[in-house]
């Protein structure tokens, strides 16, 4: 149907006006596929890429892709397949970083009505299930419940990760996890793949999205529909609540991606333990938690993207006490969300490390012989034996080693 070309230079003044810029693309009736390709001067510049159709959001890939294809049947990961509504589409350009003299860009848009002429990249073959899986770790729990091991922060090829959804599911099973949340940046395109991958590999996959801006990242858990990251953070919380999900402040102490956004209300969750807690002797994440909202429910996340750049899934491990006691079946995503919503969480360095749980009004330290139990006022007892019980006093409690390094915590 035709090729359209746009070009120009984004300046710092453009960035000061808005970090979100738009290039219009006309899609005529009868179109089957749309391809967008963005090129720009790379020296000192980082531009993000996304797309809005006349009916709303159609995808986002941030700075991880320079092109995408959307067709009625399939789309580049990060983008939503489906009918190409006729009318004006908007290519979203995020002015993430610009040098002092700005950045020259060129955008090519191609539209075709011919099926098969434009196609997105194909995903690898589906991953077969593991022949052998690590045995489940059974921890003491209240009647009718089980502690499930998981990770609430992972990424796939639908944003800036390297694994497909099935590859990630298989990998997480190999790490001994019962659930993971798949939280690709600013998109929901991965949600459609979760049920099949979960069933194939025997793991609970929670739909999620990491609402991502330069001022902070938030983990939105649940099948909520797309959350508009261009809106203020208070709207993210409202949208998550309307959809019955949960919002967390992610890696609030995270270098250049630390949380700096003011909010009128506090989200219910805080990612206290992130892989960037490099020295477990640091108490900075705990201090931020107490200053932001001591009542926030603590969760953890590996922020897994690829080998060699992040901690593996389950490092740290978030434990959730779920209304689920059949070890032969994966829990429903809603059971995990309900356990988190109720505050029944604990975090440990790893899936097999010492863990501190709240069970029937008591604090239970499992596989932590010799560790120190610390409460809001500091160290209070030594752990003796494979399972030690303590009064279930309120507030953040931790297990530390004798040097003060955190091994596990619970709210």
GROMACS .gro file of C-alpha atoms in nm:
model
  411
    1UNK     CA    1   0.000   0.000   0.000
    2UNK     CA    2   0.296   0.225   0.037
    3UNK     CA    3   0.605   0.344   0.222
    4UNK     CA    4   0.619   0.664   0.426
    5UNK     CA    5   0.932   0.836   0.552
    6UNK     CA    6   0.971   1.089   0.831
    7UNK     CA    7   1.280   1.260   0.964
    8UNK     CA    8   1.410   1.541   1.175
    9UNK     CA    9   1.606   1.622   1.487
   10UNK     CA   10   1.491   1.584   1.846
   11UNK     CA   11   1.636   1.853   2.070
   12UNK     CA   12   1.672   1.897   2.444
   13UNK     CA   13   1.398   2.157   2.418
   14UNK     CA   14   1.168   1.886   2.277
   15UNK     CA   15   1.264   1.667   2.572
   16UNK     CA   16   1.190   1.948   2.818
   17UNK     CA   17   0.842   1.982   2.669
   18UNK     CA   18   0.769   1.608   2.687
   19UNK     CA   19   0.976   1.294   2.683
   20UNK     CA   20   0.702   1.133   2.469
   21UNK     CA   21   0.693   1.241   2.106
   22UNK     CA   22   0.470   1.109   1.826
   23UNK     CA   23   0.505   1.053   1.454
   24UNK     CA   24   0.171   1.004   1.271
   25UNK     CA   25   0.131   0.717   1.022
   26UNK     CA   26  -0.180   0.680   0.807
   27UNK     CA   27  -0.316   0.326   0.777
   28UNK     CA   28  -0.579   0.291   0.500
   29UNK     CA   29  -0.872   0.047   0.506
   30UNK     CA   30  -0.780  -0.308   0.408
   31UNK     CA   31  -0.429  -0.300   0.558
   32UNK     CA   32  -0.298  -0.634   0.686
   33UNK     CA   33   0.048  -0.543   0.817
   34UNK     CA   34   0.246  -0.244   0.940
   35UNK     CA   35   0.624  -0.223   0.969
   36UNK     CA   36   0.808   0.057   1.146
   37UNK     CA   37   1.184   0.109   1.141
   38UNK     CA   38   1.359   0.380   1.343
   39UNK     CA   39   1.717   0.489   1.286
   40UNK     CA   40   1.890   0.766   1.474
   41UNK     CA   41   2.224   0.919   1.556
   42UNK     CA   42   2.351   0.692   1.835
   43UNK     CA   43   2.628   0.908   1.981
   44UNK     CA   44   2.496   1.011   2.322
   45UNK     CA   45   2.130   0.938   2.234
   46UNK     CA   46   1.886   0.667   2.341
   47UNK     CA   47   1.541   0.669   2.182
   48UNK     CA   48   1.256   0.439   2.287
   49UNK     CA   49   0.998   0.294   2.047
   50UNK     CA   50   0.628   0.213   2.080
   51UNK     CA   51   0.296   0.237   1.899
   52UNK     CA   52  -0.062   0.355   1.949
   53UNK     CA   53  -0.343   0.266   1.708
   54UNK     CA   54  -0.668   0.458   1.671
   55UNK     CA   55  -0.824   0.221   1.927
   56UNK     CA   56  -0.539   0.248   2.177
   57UNK     CA   57  -0.215   0.077   2.278
   58UNK     CA   58  -0.050  -0.158   2.026
   59UNK     CA   59   0.294  -0.213   2.178
   60UNK     CA   60   0.616  -0.094   2.334
   61UNK     CA   61   0.976  -0.210   2.309
   62UNK     CA   62   1.160   0.082   2.466
   63UNK     CA   63   1.523   0.101   2.362
   64UNK     CA   64   1.557  -0.274   2.296
   65UNK     CA   65   1.430  -0.268   1.936
   66UNK     CA   66   1.470  -0.044   1.636
   67UNK     CA   67   1.183  -0.193   1.435
   68UNK     CA   68   0.859  -0.388   1.469
   69UNK     CA   69   0.588  -0.551   1.261
   70UNK     CA   70   0.219  -0.574   1.352
   71UNK     CA   71  -0.016  -0.794   1.150
   72UNK     CA   72  -0.368  -0.921   1.199
   73UNK     CA   73  -0.232  -1.262   1.308
   74UNK     CA   74   0.103  -1.200   1.477
   75UNK     CA   75   0.337  -0.926   1.594
   76UNK     CA   76   0.690  -0.858   1.706
   77UNK     CA   77   0.727  -0.943   2.077
   78UNK     CA   78   0.620  -0.640   2.279
   79UNK     CA   79   0.343  -0.557   2.030
   80UNK     CA   80  -0.018  -0.672   2.002
   81UNK     CA   81  -0.142  -0.856   1.692
   82UNK     CA   82  -0.488  -0.790   1.559
   83UNK     CA   83  -0.681  -0.596   1.300
   84UNK     CA   84  -0.511  -0.282   1.177
   85UNK     CA   85  -0.778  -0.020   1.233
   86UNK     CA   86  -0.785   0.234   0.952
   87UNK     CA   87  -0.693   0.586   1.050
   88UNK     CA   88  -0.403   0.772   1.203
   89UNK     CA   89  -0.159   0.560   1.403
   90UNK     CA   90   0.102   0.718   1.627
   91UNK     CA   91   0.456   0.589   1.653
   92UNK     CA   92   0.569   0.675   2.007
   93UNK     CA   93   0.925   0.797   2.043
   94UNK     CA   94   1.063   0.818   2.393
   95UNK     CA   95   1.339   1.076   2.425
   96UNK     CA   96   1.525   0.882   2.691
   97UNK     CA   97   1.867   1.047   2.648
   98UNK     CA   98   1.980   1.324   2.414
   99UNK     CA   99   2.320   1.488   2.367
  100UNK     CA  100   2.347   1.871   2.389
  101UNK     CA  101   2.299   1.917   2.015
  102UNK     CA  102   2.007   1.672   1.992
  103UNK     CA  103   1.976   1.364   1.772
  104UNK     CA  104   1.886   1.323   1.406
  105UNK     CA  105   1.630   1.049   1.336
  106UNK     CA  106   1.475   0.876   1.034
  107UNK     CA  107   1.155   0.674   1.053
  108UNK     CA  108   1.025   0.442   0.782
  109UNK     CA  109   0.666   0.315   0.785
  110UNK     CA  110   0.546   0.047   0.544
  111UNK     CA  111   0.185  -0.069   0.511
  112UNK     CA  112   0.068  -0.362   0.302
  113UNK     CA  113  -0.258  -0.540   0.231
  114UNK     CA  114  -0.083  -0.858   0.117
  115UNK     CA  115  -0.084  -1.141   0.370
  116UNK     CA  116   0.266  -1.275   0.434
  117UNK     CA  117   0.459  -0.989   0.278
  118UNK     CA  118   0.555  -0.839   0.613
  119UNK     CA  119   0.608  -1.079   0.903
  120UNK     CA  120   0.761  -1.039   1.250
  121UNK     CA  121   1.058  -1.241   1.360
  122UNK     CA  122   0.969  -1.599   1.446
  123UNK     CA  123   1.008  -1.732   1.800
  124UNK     CA  124   1.216  -2.045   1.869
  125UNK     CA  125   1.047  -2.382   1.897
  126UNK     CA  126   0.862  -2.452   2.220
  127UNK     CA  127   1.079  -2.576   2.503
  128UNK     CA  128   1.017  -2.935   2.620
  129UNK     CA  129   0.957  -2.977   2.995
  130UNK     CA  130   1.253  -3.069   3.212
  131UNK     CA  131   1.309  -3.443   3.255
  132UNK     CA  132   1.394  -3.392   3.621
  133UNK     CA  133   1.287  -3.110   3.847
  134UNK     CA  134   1.424  -3.011   4.187
  135UNK     CA  135   1.200  -3.146   4.464
  136UNK     CA  136   0.958  -2.900   4.617
  137UNK     CA  137   1.061  -2.746   4.945
  138UNK     CA  138   0.791  -2.808   5.204
  139UNK     CA  139   0.783  -2.552   5.485
  140UNK     CA  140   0.552  -2.540   5.789
  141UNK     CA  141   0.223  -2.369   5.702
  142UNK     CA  142  -0.123  -2.318   5.845
  143UNK     CA  143  -0.385  -2.583   5.774
  144UNK     CA  144  -0.498  -2.575   5.410
  145UNK     CA  145  -0.207  -2.359   5.296
  146UNK     CA  146   0.136  -2.404   5.137
  147UNK     CA  147   0.437  -2.177   5.112
  148UNK     CA  148   0.523  -2.138   4.745
  149UNK     CA  149   0.863  -2.020   4.624
  150UNK     CA  150   0.874  -1.762   4.351
  151UNK     CA  151   0.999  -1.443   4.193
  152UNK     CA  152   0.791  -1.133   4.121
  153UNK     CA  153   1.018  -0.958   3.870
  154UNK     CA  154   1.133  -1.118   3.542
  155UNK     CA  155   1.162  -1.019   3.175
  156UNK     CA  156   1.141  -1.193   2.836
  157UNK     CA  157   1.190  -1.110   2.469
  158UNK     CA  158   0.867  -0.910   2.494
  159UNK     CA  159   1.081  -0.629   2.637
  160UNK     CA  160   1.456  -0.640   2.700
  161UNK     CA  161   1.509  -1.001   2.811
  162UNK     CA  162   1.659  -1.278   2.598
  163UNK     CA  163   1.430  -1.571   2.684
  164UNK     CA  164   1.092  -1.649   2.533
  165UNK     CA  165   0.806  -1.709   2.776
  166UNK     CA  166   0.839  -2.091   2.748
  167UNK     CA  167   1.217  -2.069   2.794
  168UNK     CA  168   1.172  -1.858   3.107
  169UNK     CA  169   0.908  -2.095   3.246
  170UNK     CA  170   1.136  -2.394   3.195
  171UNK     CA  171   1.434  -2.212   3.346
  172UNK     CA  172   1.236  -2.109   3.653
  173UNK     CA  173   1.119  -2.467   3.706
  174UNK     CA  174   1.484  -2.571   3.697
  175UNK     CA  175   1.552  -2.320   3.974
  176UNK     CA  176   1.295  -2.500   4.190
  177UNK     CA  177   1.037  -2.222   4.178
  178UNK     CA  178   0.662  -2.269   4.204
  179UNK     CA  179   0.567  -1.935   4.047
  180UNK     CA  180   0.708  -1.632   3.873
  181UNK     CA  181   0.557  -1.302   3.763
  182UNK     CA  182   0.645  -1.208   3.406
  183UNK     CA  183   0.674  -0.829   3.415
  184UNK     CA  184   0.792  -0.699   3.081
  185UNK     CA  185   0.838  -0.323   3.049
  186UNK     CA  186   0.532  -0.117   2.958
  187UNK     CA  187   0.358  -0.394   2.764
  188UNK     CA  188   0.112  -0.680   2.805
  189UNK     CA  189   0.192  -0.866   2.484
  190UNK     CA  190   0.340  -1.157   2.681
  191UNK     CA  191   0.017  -1.223   2.872
  192UNK     CA  192  -0.138  -1.427   2.590
  193UNK     CA  193   0.147  -1.680   2.609
  194UNK     CA  194   0.140  -1.740   2.985
  195UNK     CA  195  -0.139  -2.000   3.024
  196UNK     CA  196   0.006  -2.242   2.766
  197UNK     CA  197   0.362  -2.210   2.899
  198UNK     CA  198   0.241  -2.255   3.257
  199UNK     CA  199   0.051  -2.570   3.169
  200UNK     CA  200   0.336  -2.713   2.962
  201UNK     CA  201   0.598  -2.667   3.234
  202UNK     CA  202   0.396  -2.704   3.553
  203UNK     CA  203   0.459  -2.361   3.700
  204UNK     CA  204   0.232  -2.072   3.796
  205UNK     CA  205   0.293  -1.770   3.571
  206UNK     CA  206   0.150  -1.444   3.701
  207UNK     CA  207   0.066  -1.179   3.441
  208UNK     CA  208   0.238  -0.853   3.515
  209UNK     CA  209   0.401  -0.547   3.365
  210UNK     CA  210   0.677  -0.322   3.489
  211UNK     CA  211   0.551   0.033   3.451
  212UNK     CA  212   0.878   0.197   3.354
  213UNK     CA  213   0.987   0.561   3.343
  214UNK     CA  214   1.314   0.739   3.406
  215UNK     CA  215   1.183   0.852   3.745
  216UNK     CA  216   1.098   0.506   3.874
  217UNK     CA  217   0.972   0.156   3.800
  218UNK     CA  218   0.659  -0.008   3.942
  219UNK     CA  219   0.553  -0.372   3.923
  220UNK     CA  220   0.184  -0.411   3.836
  221UNK     CA  221   0.073  -0.768   3.912
  222UNK     CA  222  -0.244  -0.916   3.767
  223UNK     CA  223  -0.430  -0.937   3.437
  224UNK     CA  224  -0.512  -0.567   3.435
  225UNK     CA  225  -0.492  -0.459   3.077
  226UNK     CA  226  -0.227  -0.209   2.975
  227UNK     CA  227  -0.132   0.061   3.225
  228UNK     CA  228  -0.044   0.392   3.064
  229UNK     CA  229   0.307   0.469   3.186
  230UNK     CA  230   0.280   0.822   3.046
  231UNK     CA  231   0.030   0.913   3.318
  232UNK     CA  232   0.122   1.012   3.678
  233UNK     CA  233   0.210   0.728   3.916
  234UNK     CA  234  -0.110   0.776   4.117
  235UNK     CA  235  -0.303   0.672   3.806
  236UNK     CA  236  -0.098   0.350   3.790
  237UNK     CA  237  -0.214   0.266   4.140
  238UNK     CA  238  -0.576   0.349   4.060
  239UNK     CA  239  -0.570   0.138   3.741
  240UNK     CA  240  -0.416  -0.155   3.927
  241UNK     CA  241  -0.680  -0.136   4.198
  242UNK     CA  242  -0.962  -0.119   3.941
  243UNK     CA  243  -0.827  -0.435   3.780
  244UNK     CA  244  -0.801  -0.622   4.110
  245UNK     CA  245  -0.420  -0.632   4.097
  246UNK     CA  246  -0.131  -0.518   4.314
  247UNK     CA  247   0.129  -0.247   4.257
  248UNK     CA  248   0.481  -0.245   4.398
  249UNK     CA  249   0.754   0.016   4.404
  250UNK     CA  250   1.039  -0.168   4.234
  251UNK     CA  251   1.406  -0.141   4.335
  252UNK     CA  252   1.355   0.192   4.517
  253UNK     CA  253   1.729   0.198   4.584
  254UNK     CA  254   1.857   0.107   4.239
  255UNK     CA  255   2.124   0.347   4.119
  256UNK     CA  256   2.004   0.548   3.819
  257UNK     CA  257   1.666   0.365   3.825
  258UNK     CA  258   1.584   0.448   4.188
  259UNK     CA  259   1.233   0.562   4.280
  260UNK     CA  260   1.198   0.943   4.280
  261UNK     CA  261   0.823   0.984   4.212
  262UNK     CA  262   0.598   1.155   4.468
  263UNK     CA  263   0.260   0.990   4.526
  264UNK     CA  264  -0.053   1.091   4.714
  265UNK     CA  265  -0.114   0.731   4.821
  266UNK     CA  266   0.132   0.449   4.876
  267UNK     CA  267   0.118   0.126   4.671
  268UNK     CA  268   0.057  -0.185   4.883
  269UNK     CA  269   0.387  -0.355   4.794
  270UNK     CA  270   0.752  -0.261   4.802
  271UNK     CA  271   1.033  -0.457   4.637
  272UNK     CA  272   1.257  -0.442   4.942
  273UNK     CA  273   1.491  -0.713   4.816
  274UNK     CA  274   1.625  -0.675   4.463
  275UNK     CA  275   1.940  -0.821   4.311
  276UNK     CA  276   2.101  -0.477   4.347
  277UNK     CA  277   2.115  -0.528   4.726
  278UNK     CA  278   2.476  -0.624   4.660
  279UNK     CA  279   2.599  -0.629   5.019
  280UNK     CA  280   2.357  -0.793   5.265
  281UNK     CA  281   2.516  -0.588   5.544
  282UNK     CA  282   2.359  -0.274   5.397
  283UNK     CA  283   2.041  -0.162   5.570
  284UNK     CA  284   1.957   0.104   5.310
  285UNK     CA  285   1.667  -0.091   5.153
  286UNK     CA  286   1.518  -0.145   5.497
  287UNK     CA  287   1.557   0.222   5.583
  288UNK     CA  288   1.379   0.323   5.261
  289UNK     CA  289   1.097   0.081   5.337
  290UNK     CA  290   1.048   0.221   5.687
  291UNK     CA  291   1.060   0.581   5.564
  292UNK     CA  292   0.825   0.525   5.266
  293UNK     CA  293   0.563   0.307   5.435
  294UNK     CA  294   0.636   0.065   5.722
  295UNK     CA  295   0.302  -0.103   5.650
  296UNK     CA  296   0.390  -0.189   5.290
  297UNK     CA  297   0.409  -0.562   5.216
  298UNK     CA  298   0.768  -0.668   5.140
  299UNK     CA  299   0.840  -0.865   4.822
  300UNK     CA  300   1.154  -0.956   4.632
  301UNK     CA  301   1.260  -0.984   4.270
  302UNK     CA  302   1.560  -1.095   4.070
  303UNK     CA  303   1.484  -0.862   3.774
  304UNK     CA  304   1.602  -1.143   3.548
  305UNK     CA  305   1.695  -1.045   3.190
  306UNK     CA  306   1.984  -1.260   3.069
  307UNK     CA  307   2.278  -1.470   3.190
  308UNK     CA  308   2.563  -1.264   3.323
  309UNK     CA  309   2.372  -0.941   3.385
  310UNK     CA  310   2.127  -1.014   3.667
  311UNK     CA  311   2.065  -1.264   3.943
  312UNK     CA  312   1.889  -1.587   3.833
  313UNK     CA  313   1.516  -1.621   3.904
  314UNK     CA  314   1.461  -1.690   4.273
  315UNK     CA  315   1.757  -1.480   4.385
  316UNK     CA  316   1.608  -1.359   4.612
  317UNK     CA  317   1.311  -1.591   4.660
  318UNK     CA  318   0.972  -1.449   4.753
  319UNK     CA  319   0.767  -1.696   4.956
  320UNK     CA  320   0.388  -1.665   4.951
  321UNK     CA  321   0.156  -1.852   5.189
  322UNK     CA  322  -0.125  -1.964   4.958
  323UNK     CA  323  -0.462  -2.129   5.009
  324UNK     CA  324  -0.339  -2.437   4.826
  325UNK     CA  325  -0.229  -2.769   4.970
  326UNK     CA  326  -0.205  -3.009   4.675
  327UNK     CA  327   0.164  -3.042   4.586
  328UNK     CA  328   0.077  -3.218   4.259
  329UNK     CA  329  -0.081  -2.914   4.102
  330UNK     CA  330   0.034  -2.562   4.026
  331UNK     CA  331  -0.152  -2.291   4.216
  332UNK     CA  332  -0.379  -2.057   4.029
  333UNK     CA  333  -0.229  -1.710   3.977
  334UNK     CA  334  -0.516  -1.565   4.183
  335UNK     CA  335  -0.418  -1.779   4.483
  336UNK     CA  336  -0.069  -1.631   4.476
  337UNK     CA  337  -0.203  -1.277   4.439
  338UNK     CA  338  -0.445  -1.332   4.726
  339UNK     CA  339  -0.164  -1.453   4.952
  340UNK     CA  340   0.044  -1.147   4.869
  341UNK     CA  341  -0.253  -0.915   4.917
  342UNK     CA  342  -0.307  -1.063   5.265
  343UNK     CA  343   0.057  -0.990   5.354
  344UNK     CA  344   0.156  -1.355   5.381
  345UNK     CA  345   0.503  -1.309   5.234
  346UNK     CA  346   0.861  -1.380   5.330
  347UNK     CA  347   1.190  -1.330   5.144
  348UNK     CA  348   1.507  -1.538   5.154
  349UNK     CA  349   1.843  -1.510   4.983
  350UNK     CA  350   1.771  -1.821   4.780
  351UNK     CA  351   1.514  -2.095   4.742
  352UNK     CA  352   1.709  -2.336   4.963
  353UNK     CA  353   1.849  -2.088   5.218
  354UNK     CA  354   1.734  -1.997   5.569
  355UNK     CA  355   1.381  -1.861   5.580
  356UNK     CA  356   1.174  -1.673   5.839
  357UNK     CA  357   0.798  -1.731   5.830
  358UNK     CA  358   0.487  -1.621   6.015
  359UNK     CA  359   0.267  -1.924   6.089
  360UNK     CA  360  -0.030  -1.934   6.329
  361UNK     CA  361   0.086  -1.628   6.521
  362UNK     CA  362   0.447  -1.742   6.558
  363UNK     CA  363   0.776  -1.663   6.386
  364UNK     CA  364   0.937  -1.981   6.250
  365UNK     CA  365   1.303  -1.990   6.146
  366UNK     CA  366   1.364  -2.285   5.914
  367UNK     CA  367   1.706  -2.426   5.820
  368UNK     CA  368   1.873  -2.136   6.001
  369UNK     CA  369   2.065  -2.302   6.284
  370UNK     CA  370   2.313  -2.051   6.431
  371UNK     CA  371   2.154  -1.745   6.269
  372UNK     CA  372   2.048  -1.439   6.468
  373UNK     CA  373   1.683  -1.328   6.489
  374UNK     CA  374   1.661  -0.949   6.473
  375UNK     CA  375   1.348  -0.741   6.526
  376UNK     CA  376   1.267  -0.371   6.495
  377UNK     CA  377   1.485  -0.299   6.798
  378UNK     CA  378   1.780  -0.512   6.686
  379UNK     CA  379   1.916  -0.863   6.757
  380UNK     CA  380   1.702  -1.058   7.003
  381UNK     CA  381   1.778  -1.433   6.991
  382UNK     CA  382   1.997  -1.704   6.842
  383UNK     CA  383   1.832  -1.970   6.626
  384UNK     CA  384   1.884  -2.324   6.752
  385UNK     CA  385   1.811  -2.631   6.541
  386UNK     CA  386   1.651  -2.687   6.199
  387UNK     CA  387   1.318  -2.531   6.305
  388UNK     CA  388   1.297  -2.269   6.580
  389UNK     CA  389   0.984  -2.094   6.705
  390UNK     CA  390   0.959  -1.743   6.846
  391UNK     CA  391   0.675  -1.513   6.954
  392UNK     CA  392   0.510  -1.354   6.652
  393UNK     CA  393   0.572  -0.991   6.744
  394UNK     CA  394   0.475  -0.727   6.483
  395UNK     CA  395   0.714  -0.542   6.256
  396UNK     CA  396   0.997  -0.633   6.023
  397UNK     CA  397   1.201  -0.928   6.149
  398UNK     CA  398   1.517  -1.064   5.992
  399UNK     CA  399   1.754  -1.353   6.012
  400UNK     CA  400   2.117  -1.240   5.997
  401UNK     CA  401   2.450  -1.408   6.029
  402UNK     CA  402   2.679  -1.313   6.318
  403UNK     CA  403   2.824  -1.023   6.115
  404UNK     CA  404   2.480  -0.868   6.058
  405UNK     CA  405   2.433  -0.975   5.696
  406UNK     CA  406   2.065  -1.034   5.613
  407UNK     CA  407   1.972  -1.394   5.526
  408UNK     CA  408   1.593  -1.371   5.528
  409UNK     CA  409   1.315  -1.133   5.633
  410UNK     CA  410   0.944  -1.102   5.683
  411UNK     CA  411   0.712  -0.810   5.749
   0.00000   0.00000   0.00000
